[in-house]
Amino acid sequence: MYIHNKSWMHCNIDSRIFHQRSRLLTFMHCIINQAAVTMSNFQMYRHIMNPGWTLGWSWAKKEVIWSMVGSQTTEQGDCSKFKGNVPHCCKKTPTVVDLLPGVPYNQQFSNCCKGGVVAAWGQDPSSAVSAFQVSVGQAGTSNKTVKLPKNFTLLAPGPGYTCGPAKIVPSTTFLTTDKRRKTQALMTWNVTCTYSQFLARKNPSCCVSLSSFYNSTITPCPSCACGCQNKKNCVKGRSKFLDMVGLHTPKRDNEPLLQCTHHMCPIRVHWHVKTNYKDYWRVKIAVTNFNYRLNYSLWTLAVQHPNLNNVTQVFSFDYKPLLAYQSINDTGMFYGTKFFNDLLMEAGPSGNVQSEVLLQKNKKTFTLNQGWAFPRRVYFNGEECMMPSPDTYPYLPNSSPVNVLNFPTFIISSLLLLALW
Ligand SMILES: *[C@@H]1O[C@H](CO)[C@@H](O)[C@H](O)[C@H]1NC(C)=O
Ligand SMILES: *[C@@H]1O[C@H](CO)[C@@H](O)[C@H](O)[C@H]1NC(C)=O
Ligand SMILES: *[C@@H]1O[C@H](CO)[C@@H](O)[C@H](O)[C@H]1NC(C)=O
Ligand SMILES: *[C@@H]1O[C@H](CO)[C@@H](O)[C@H](O)[C@H]1NC(C)=O
Ligand SMILES: *[C@@H]1O[C@H](CO)[C@@H](O)[C@H](O)[C@H]1NC(C)=O
Ligand SMILES: *[C@@H]1O[C@H](CO)[C@@H](O)[C@H](O)[C@H]1NC(C)=O
Ligand SMILES: *[C@@H]1O[C@H](CO)[C@@H](O)[C@H](O)[C@H]1NC(C)=O
């Protein structure tokens, strides 16, 4: 058949937090015939969620895909000119999707078959990879090597992702299975894709609300934080509507079905400053899903707060510090504990996950004044959440957000609890 040489493709996806444009790297090696495509999601905390990725590209010439292992194209296209041996796909612009878990072993490839779901790098680098193999040939008689494909596109997860042109890089070498021979790809290329929250959607998709033990005010999410254009289609309270069959079925266009709230966000993150001990303080974090059409599998919550360098204990969630700016250790990622709360259920009674965090005070910087105890930035699944305006934060009685007084600590110390934790 048309298989002479090995060739490799890799797609890597990368992003730096706190940059509005996240980088997504994709690199691939290819030549004629067999190509291994590896997609690595280097985004620290944006995973590729159910229903998974869909990758498309355009062949430069008349290439066809003879066979695939670990994934498939969505359409075969017109292969009528082939007699007998019929290719897997003859389309000039193939669209590739991952296979579902549990396919027969002979259709599997390492790191394949996860229904296109790819974990965030910061959460689990070993699950942040998706791979498959394609065997490429040319329509017609030519056995020349494949030309660089064009127009790589991540059709899903969809808006927000843009891929640059493929760039030729030094060929990858790899060992044969018996490890006795080194072979080299004829050509290797690298595609970089980036993610931009602003390309993805006009409005944020989550918001933050705040409260504290020292003030009964609950600072809600800003009104219309996620845009109020869906207000007409939202679901009020626990209406009969919720029992309708098919309500929870995800729609093709991914349109959410939101519970009516003043913020109209699918996700709200609540940060409650719960207790102030002598050497420690405690925060309660709750994430609530207001979308009736989505379960968030493998969700992540990234938080920036100057005291996160002294996280002592995290209850119910898993936690990982993220060294965003090499030396500043003020950002961390929370995510669900496997099989316990790594699935954030659709809106309703179980549509929330909660945790408590115990932080050791750095006596020099710790204060309840001026909203210091509230997070600076919050990201849910890598999307920045809208914070309330600082002048609405709950503040200490008698202290004003404008007139800064170094509030005496006796108010706080009267609330000290003896080593409750
Ligand atoms: C292509 O095929 C022809 C004959 O079929 C052969 O002579 C030539 O070496 C092949 N070229 C490559 C690059 O394999
Ligand atoms: C690349 O994609 C764009 C938009 O989808 C399309 O207009 C263009 O013709 C494509 N180029 C090739 C070579 O297929
Ligand atoms: C592809 O690009 C990324 C980022 O620019 C780089 O880290 C990686 O080493 C490149 N791959 C190859 C094979 O050159
Ligand atoms: C969410 O998950 C639960 C349990 O797996 C399932 O019953 C429900 O239908 C799912 N909802 C959606 C919107 O997928
Ligand atoms: C960052 O903070 C965590 C605790 O949240 C700590 O375990 C880790 O050692 C710190 N890393 C650095 C480089 O300071
Ligand atoms: C907090 O973390 C910093 C840096 O990780 C460390 O130097 C310090 O000793 C820790 N403890 C306190 C109480 O600040
Ligand atoms: C609580 O904070 C709010 C600002 O969000 C402020 O208006 C109010 O006076 C504070 N309550 C007390 C008792 O100081």
XYZ file of C-alpha atoms and ligand atoms in Angstrom:
519
model
C 0.000 0.000 0.000
C 0.992 3.610 0.284
C 2.764 3.320 3.575
C 6.482 3.970 3.311
C 7.509 6.361 5.960
C 6.624 7.298 9.428
C 5.598 10.780 10.127
C 4.493 12.605 13.176
C 2.192 15.422 14.058
C 1.941 16.997 17.450
C -0.427 19.672 18.553
C 0.402 21.415 21.762
C -1.832 23.839 23.481
C -0.438 26.344 25.915
C -1.582 29.322 27.804
C -0.275 31.770 30.312
C -2.644 32.872 32.941
C -3.447 36.506 33.412
C -2.745 37.180 29.799
C -5.861 37.924 27.907
C -4.640 35.789 25.056
C -3.719 32.340 26.045
C -1.195 30.504 23.932
C -1.978 27.169 22.559
C 0.833 25.303 20.896
C 0.354 22.699 18.342
C 3.147 20.904 16.697
C 3.159 18.100 14.283
C 5.465 15.983 12.295
C 4.336 14.666 9.078
C 5.208 13.215 5.810
C 3.581 10.815 3.646
C 1.754 7.983 5.100
C 1.780 7.461 8.793
C 1.403 10.452 11.025
C 0.997 10.453 14.747
C -0.836 13.516 15.923
C -0.355 14.506 19.524
C -2.321 17.364 20.994
C -1.100 18.599 24.346
C -3.204 21.042 26.233
C -0.645 23.332 27.854
C -3.324 25.598 29.196
C -2.847 25.650 32.927
C -6.478 25.401 33.859
C -8.674 25.367 30.831
C -9.424 21.797 29.911
C -11.216 20.698 26.797
C -14.530 19.623 28.099
C -17.243 17.269 26.946
C -18.153 16.916 24.015
C -14.424 17.206 23.307
C -12.240 18.517 20.534
C -12.869 18.532 16.809
C -9.821 19.199 14.672
C -9.946 20.222 11.046
C -7.368 21.116 8.393
C -7.026 21.440 4.636
C -4.741 19.198 2.651
C -2.439 21.135 0.373
C -2.775 18.678 -2.512
C -4.852 15.630 -3.235
C -4.070 13.689 -0.106
C -6.506 11.156 1.253
C -6.615 9.401 4.626
C -6.313 5.660 4.174
C -6.912 4.731 7.764
C -7.011 6.115 11.275
C -6.301 4.625 14.683
C -7.599 6.271 17.840
C -9.865 8.742 16.094
C -12.068 9.078 13.045
C -13.212 11.631 10.526
C -16.817 12.688 10.724
C -17.378 12.182 6.983
C -15.840 9.976 4.360
C -16.376 12.347 1.474
C -16.356 11.319 -2.161
C -14.100 8.315 -2.598
C -15.848 7.112 -5.753
C -12.704 7.086 -7.827
C -11.156 4.414 -5.631
C -11.963 0.837 -6.527
C -11.444 -2.013 -4.134
C -9.364 -0.423 -1.423
C -11.437 2.529 -0.275
C -9.854 5.294 1.841
C -11.215 6.301 5.240
C -11.650 9.889 4.089
C -11.264 11.653 0.757
C -12.274 15.131 1.859
C -9.912 17.989 1.221
C -10.822 19.365 4.621
C -11.134 16.383 6.960
C -12.826 16.877 10.314
C -11.442 14.602 13.008
C -12.976 13.608 16.329
C -11.686 11.391 19.121
C -13.191 7.956 19.702
C -15.209 7.213 22.798
C -13.768 5.241 25.697
C -14.137 1.500 25.397
C -13.444 1.037 21.685
C -11.803 -2.307 20.740
C -8.066 -2.490 21.414
C -7.193 -2.679 17.740
C -8.688 0.772 17.224
C -6.830 2.325 20.131
C -3.715 4.446 20.191
C -1.900 5.656 23.298
C -3.692 8.638 24.823
C -6.683 8.238 22.542
C -10.304 7.506 23.013
C -11.345 9.909 25.714
C -14.261 11.348 23.805
C -12.074 14.372 23.049
C -11.845 15.440 26.684
C -8.365 16.743 27.538
C -7.410 17.779 31.070
C -5.798 21.109 31.904
C -2.004 20.933 32.189
C -2.028 22.396 35.681
C -4.465 19.752 36.850
C -2.955 16.599 35.424
C -0.224 16.742 32.769
C -0.565 13.023 32.065
C -4.198 13.470 31.019
C -3.515 16.695 29.146
C -2.609 14.803 25.998
C -4.711 13.400 23.214
C -3.224 11.445 20.336
C -4.139 9.525 17.227
C -2.571 8.075 14.103
C -3.456 8.684 10.480
C -2.193 6.984 7.356
C -2.043 9.428 4.516
C -1.647 8.830 0.823
C -2.260 10.675 -2.351
C -5.083 10.340 -4.732
C -3.584 9.457 -8.088
C -0.280 7.783 -8.632
C 2.163 10.189 -7.057
C 4.109 8.886 -4.080
C 5.600 12.249 -3.241
C 5.616 13.358 0.345
C 2.715 15.206 1.831
C 2.809 18.981 1.615
C 2.273 20.990 4.734
C -1.480 20.990 5.467
C -3.098 24.362 5.950
C -5.795 25.945 7.981
C -5.622 23.967 11.186
C -8.764 24.723 13.119
C -10.083 23.580 16.463
C -13.728 23.503 15.381
C -14.536 22.429 18.919
C -14.241 23.570 21.710
C -14.982 26.257 19.186
C -15.026 30.001 19.404
C -12.017 31.487 21.096
C -9.421 29.131 19.592
C -7.393 30.261 16.585
C -4.508 28.302 15.104
C -1.598 29.844 13.237
C 0.083 28.420 10.135
C 2.111 25.217 10.388
C 5.857 25.868 10.672
C 8.481 23.359 9.693
C 10.761 22.474 12.624
C 13.616 19.966 12.940
C 12.390 16.445 12.350
C 11.584 14.348 15.338
C 13.412 11.097 15.797
C 11.872 8.174 17.529
C 12.856 4.679 18.466
C 11.349 1.630 16.872
C 9.300 -0.574 19.183
C 12.222 -2.919 19.815
C 14.273 0.166 20.744
C 17.112 -0.984 18.487
C 16.668 1.416 15.640
C 16.226 5.143 15.426
C 14.098 6.524 12.662
C 13.440 10.059 11.693
C 10.299 11.764 10.527
C 10.610 13.184 7.037
C 9.056 16.372 8.169
C 7.871 17.783 11.451
C 5.770 20.806 11.899
C 4.519 22.919 14.682
C 1.171 24.667 14.862
C 0.438 27.164 17.600
C -3.113 27.856 18.541
C -4.216 30.501 20.987
C -7.286 30.956 23.054
C -8.862 34.307 23.660
C -11.680 34.772 26.090
C -12.792 37.821 24.162
C -13.058 35.960 20.898
C -14.967 33.232 22.647
C -17.740 35.440 23.911
C -18.655 39.038 24.532
C -19.470 38.616 28.185
C -17.819 36.839 31.088
C -19.234 33.445 31.958
C -18.870 33.623 35.701
C -18.980 36.104 38.531
C -17.859 36.411 42.140
C -19.846 37.254 45.269
C -18.347 37.993 48.690
C -19.219 37.855 52.364
C -17.475 37.810 55.722
C -18.016 37.045 59.396
C -17.395 40.660 60.372
C -20.155 42.228 58.312
C -23.586 40.806 57.533
C -23.602 42.402 54.093
C -23.351 39.928 51.266
C -21.840 41.581 48.234
C -23.589 39.987 45.281
C -22.277 39.469 41.787
C -22.576 42.618 39.692
C -25.922 42.880 37.913
C -25.873 41.537 34.363
C -22.263 40.470 34.965
C -22.594 37.951 32.166
C -24.900 39.997 29.981
C -28.654 40.200 30.327
C -29.553 39.363 26.736
C -30.723 35.853 27.745
C -33.032 37.203 30.411
C -36.130 36.420 28.350
C -35.272 32.730 28.120
C -34.250 32.088 31.700
C -36.031 29.713 34.086
C -37.669 31.227 37.141
C -37.343 29.398 40.452
C -38.222 25.742 40.507
C -40.940 25.873 37.894
C -42.796 22.917 36.443
C -40.750 23.552 33.354
C -37.839 21.815 35.023
C -39.643 18.483 34.901
C -39.997 18.713 31.137
C -38.435 15.825 29.294
C -35.352 16.706 27.319
C -34.705 19.932 29.159
C -31.264 18.811 30.223
C -30.241 17.621 26.803
C -27.338 19.779 25.653
C -28.224 21.771 22.553
C -26.065 21.686 19.467
C -25.346 25.397 19.657
C -24.291 25.026 23.313
C -26.883 27.630 24.286
C -27.172 27.543 28.078
C -30.513 27.366 29.835
C -29.993 29.568 32.856
C -31.827 29.974 36.086
C -33.015 33.604 36.303
C -30.621 35.625 38.444
C -29.740 39.293 38.471
C -26.240 38.441 37.216
C -27.291 35.918 34.541
C -24.056 33.973 34.871
C -23.865 30.210 34.428
C -21.306 30.061 37.262
C -21.056 31.980 40.515
C -18.084 31.691 42.852
C -18.753 32.750 46.426
C -15.861 33.657 48.752
C -16.722 33.854 52.440
C -14.165 34.967 55.010
C -15.301 32.603 57.716
C -13.044 32.744 60.733
C -10.103 34.655 62.088
C -7.883 32.641 64.414
C -4.704 33.786 66.068
C -2.283 32.419 63.524
C -4.650 31.294 60.828
C -7.732 32.382 58.973
C -10.334 30.382 57.158
C -12.201 30.924 53.922
C -15.204 29.079 52.562
C -15.500 28.797 48.802
C -18.667 27.699 47.007
C -19.137 27.324 43.270
C -22.706 27.241 41.977
C -23.882 26.173 38.538
C -26.918 28.065 37.211
C -27.027 26.269 33.874
C -29.612 23.497 33.533
C -27.895 22.194 30.427
C -24.381 21.511 31.584
C -22.473 19.340 34.010
C -18.921 20.611 34.332
C -16.613 17.612 34.348
C -13.019 18.236 35.529
C -13.756 21.833 36.495
C -10.972 24.075 37.775
C -10.958 27.209 39.866
C -7.889 29.427 39.873
C -7.599 32.141 42.481
C -5.103 34.909 43.029
C -4.653 36.117 46.583
C -1.437 37.280 48.267
C -1.858 34.808 51.139
C -2.108 31.713 48.958
C 1.602 31.143 49.497
C 0.621 30.001 52.974
C -2.217 27.612 52.290
C -2.147 25.151 55.155
C -5.088 22.921 54.460
C -7.778 22.615 51.795
C -10.886 20.617 52.648
C -12.979 18.774 50.019
C -11.098 20.131 46.994
C -7.669 19.341 45.648
C -5.226 22.217 45.493
C -2.075 23.055 43.585
C -0.045 26.251 43.835
C 0.669 27.804 40.457
C 3.826 29.777 40.026
C 2.406 32.151 37.488
C 5.166 34.681 37.658
C 8.101 32.516 38.647
C 8.765 34.170 41.965
C 5.323 35.306 43.089
C 3.464 32.454 44.662
C 0.054 34.067 44.978
C -2.023 31.937 42.650
C -3.445 28.514 43.175
C -5.757 26.109 41.486
C -8.591 24.304 43.171
C -10.254 21.359 41.530
C -12.624 18.574 42.423
C -11.571 15.423 44.209
C -11.921 12.477 41.881
C -15.269 10.650 42.150
C -16.372 13.018 44.900
C -16.888 16.485 43.494
C -14.942 16.647 40.246
C -18.314 16.816 38.495
C -20.159 20.080 39.036
C -23.733 19.111 38.339
C -26.286 21.058 36.355
C -28.324 23.775 38.101
C -30.531 22.473 40.872
C -30.149 21.087 44.369
C -26.822 19.395 43.665
C -25.470 22.053 41.330
C -22.775 23.279 43.672
C -19.431 22.297 45.187
C -17.849 23.710 48.334
C -14.609 23.783 50.211
C -12.883 25.428 53.124
C -9.342 26.680 53.072
C -7.118 27.284 56.063
C -4.377 29.842 55.552
C -1.505 30.711 57.817
C -1.259 34.418 58.476
C 1.708 36.359 57.425
C 1.540 38.795 60.347
C 3.066 41.616 58.355
C 0.493 41.653 55.618
C -2.641 40.090 57.061
C -5.548 42.461 57.586
C -9.308 42.415 57.317
C -9.246 46.019 56.242
C -9.891 47.254 52.787
C -11.139 43.966 51.422
C -7.642 42.522 51.678
C -9.097 39.110 52.564
C -10.960 38.851 49.260
C -9.447 37.377 46.120
C -7.817 39.596 43.526
C -8.804 37.506 40.545
C -10.840 34.368 40.057
C -10.930 32.095 37.029
C -13.376 29.281 36.478
C -12.181 26.798 33.827
C -9.693 29.439 32.770
C -12.292 32.122 32.144
C -11.882 35.240 34.214
C -14.841 35.833 36.516
C -16.306 39.264 37.044
C -15.623 40.645 40.523
C -17.899 43.124 42.296
C -16.688 46.692 42.439
C -14.271 47.162 45.397
C -16.394 49.906 46.968
C -19.178 47.369 47.542
C -17.012 44.838 49.426
C -18.162 44.092 52.962
C -15.917 46.086 55.245
C -15.102 46.240 58.896
C -17.575 48.182 61.044
C -16.375 51.765 61.467
C -13.753 51.412 58.822
C -14.458 53.017 55.539
C -13.093 51.976 52.194
C -12.217 55.586 51.462
C -10.796 56.742 54.729
C -8.179 54.154 55.560
C -7.704 53.606 59.266
C -5.442 51.003 60.617
C -8.228 49.328 62.461
C -7.297 48.120 65.955
C -7.005 44.401 66.150
C -9.023 43.927 69.334
C -12.230 43.527 67.345
C -10.662 40.709 65.531
C -8.969 39.189 68.509
C -12.245 39.080 70.397
C -13.320 36.601 67.746
C -10.300 34.436 68.100
C -11.026 30.831 68.578
C -8.638 28.510 70.225
C -7.159 26.161 67.729
C -10.517 25.031 66.464
C -8.988 23.501 63.416
C 7.937 6.787 -6.241
O 7.638 5.656 -6.994
C 8.524 5.448 -8.053
C 8.042 4.231 -8.838
O 6.746 3.868 -8.440
C 9.943 5.219 -7.526
O 10.851 5.044 -8.603
C 10.334 6.411 -6.695
O 11.586 6.182 -6.077
C 9.298 6.652 -5.604
N 9.647 7.872 -4.890
C 9.607 7.953 -3.564
C 9.954 9.248 -2.967
O 9.285 7.000 -2.859
C -9.023 28.193 5.160
O -10.198 28.496 5.895
C -10.833 29.671 5.460
C -12.012 29.930 6.377
O -12.552 28.756 6.899
C -11.278 29.533 4.012
O -11.868 30.726 3.564
C -10.040 29.219 3.154
O -10.438 29.005 1.811
C -9.356 27.995 3.682
N -8.128 27.744 2.928
C -7.850 26.565 2.399
C -6.557 26.440 1.691
O -8.623 25.623 2.502
C 6.909 23.637 18.842
O 6.741 24.939 19.393
C 6.847 24.977 20.793
C 6.614 26.402 21.229
O 7.089 27.328 20.347
C 8.190 24.484 21.250
O 8.249 24.477 22.656
C 8.404 23.080 20.740
O 9.679 22.629 21.104
C 8.251 23.063 19.231
N 8.402 21.699 18.763
C 9.398 21.317 18.013
C 9.421 19.885 17.651
O 10.262 22.108 17.629
C -25.441 15.448 34.576
O -24.996 14.247 35.147
C -26.034 13.458 35.708
C -25.406 12.263 36.387
O -24.386 11.712 35.610
C -27.045 13.070 34.631
O -28.103 12.347 35.201
C -27.575 14.334 33.979
O -28.437 14.007 32.905
C -26.438 15.178 33.461
N -26.962 16.428 32.963
C -26.582 16.970 31.807
C -27.173 18.279 31.457
O -25.783 16.407 31.069
C 4.013 28.147 47.157
O 3.003 27.984 48.148
C 2.713 26.644 48.518
C 1.622 26.655 49.566
O 0.491 27.248 49.068
C 3.958 25.964 49.051
O 3.674 24.615 49.313
C 5.060 26.071 48.005
O 6.243 25.521 48.540
C 5.317 27.521 47.633
N 6.321 27.598 46.594
C 7.264 28.555 46.560
C 8.236 28.463 45.446
O 7.303 29.459 47.377
C 4.416 31.931 54.044
O 5.010 31.661 52.787
C 6.225 32.302 52.579
C 6.668 31.995 51.165
O 6.143 30.795 50.682
C 7.248 31.870 53.625
O 8.458 32.570 53.428
C 6.689 32.140 55.011
O 7.576 31.659 55.979
C 5.337 31.476 55.166
N 4.776 31.661 56.471
C 4.366 32.817 56.986
C 3.765 32.744 58.332
O 4.455 33.868 56.375
C -20.664 46.335 55.891
O -20.140 46.717 54.639
C -20.969 47.601 53.900
C -20.292 47.855 52.568
O -20.405 46.761 51.746
C -21.143 48.880 54.658
O -22.026 49.717 53.943
C -21.702 48.604 56.027
O -21.722 49.774 56.772
C -20.829 47.579 56.750
N -21.469 47.199 57.998
C -21.023 47.589 59.184
C -21.758 47.105 60.375
O -20.035 48.291 59.271
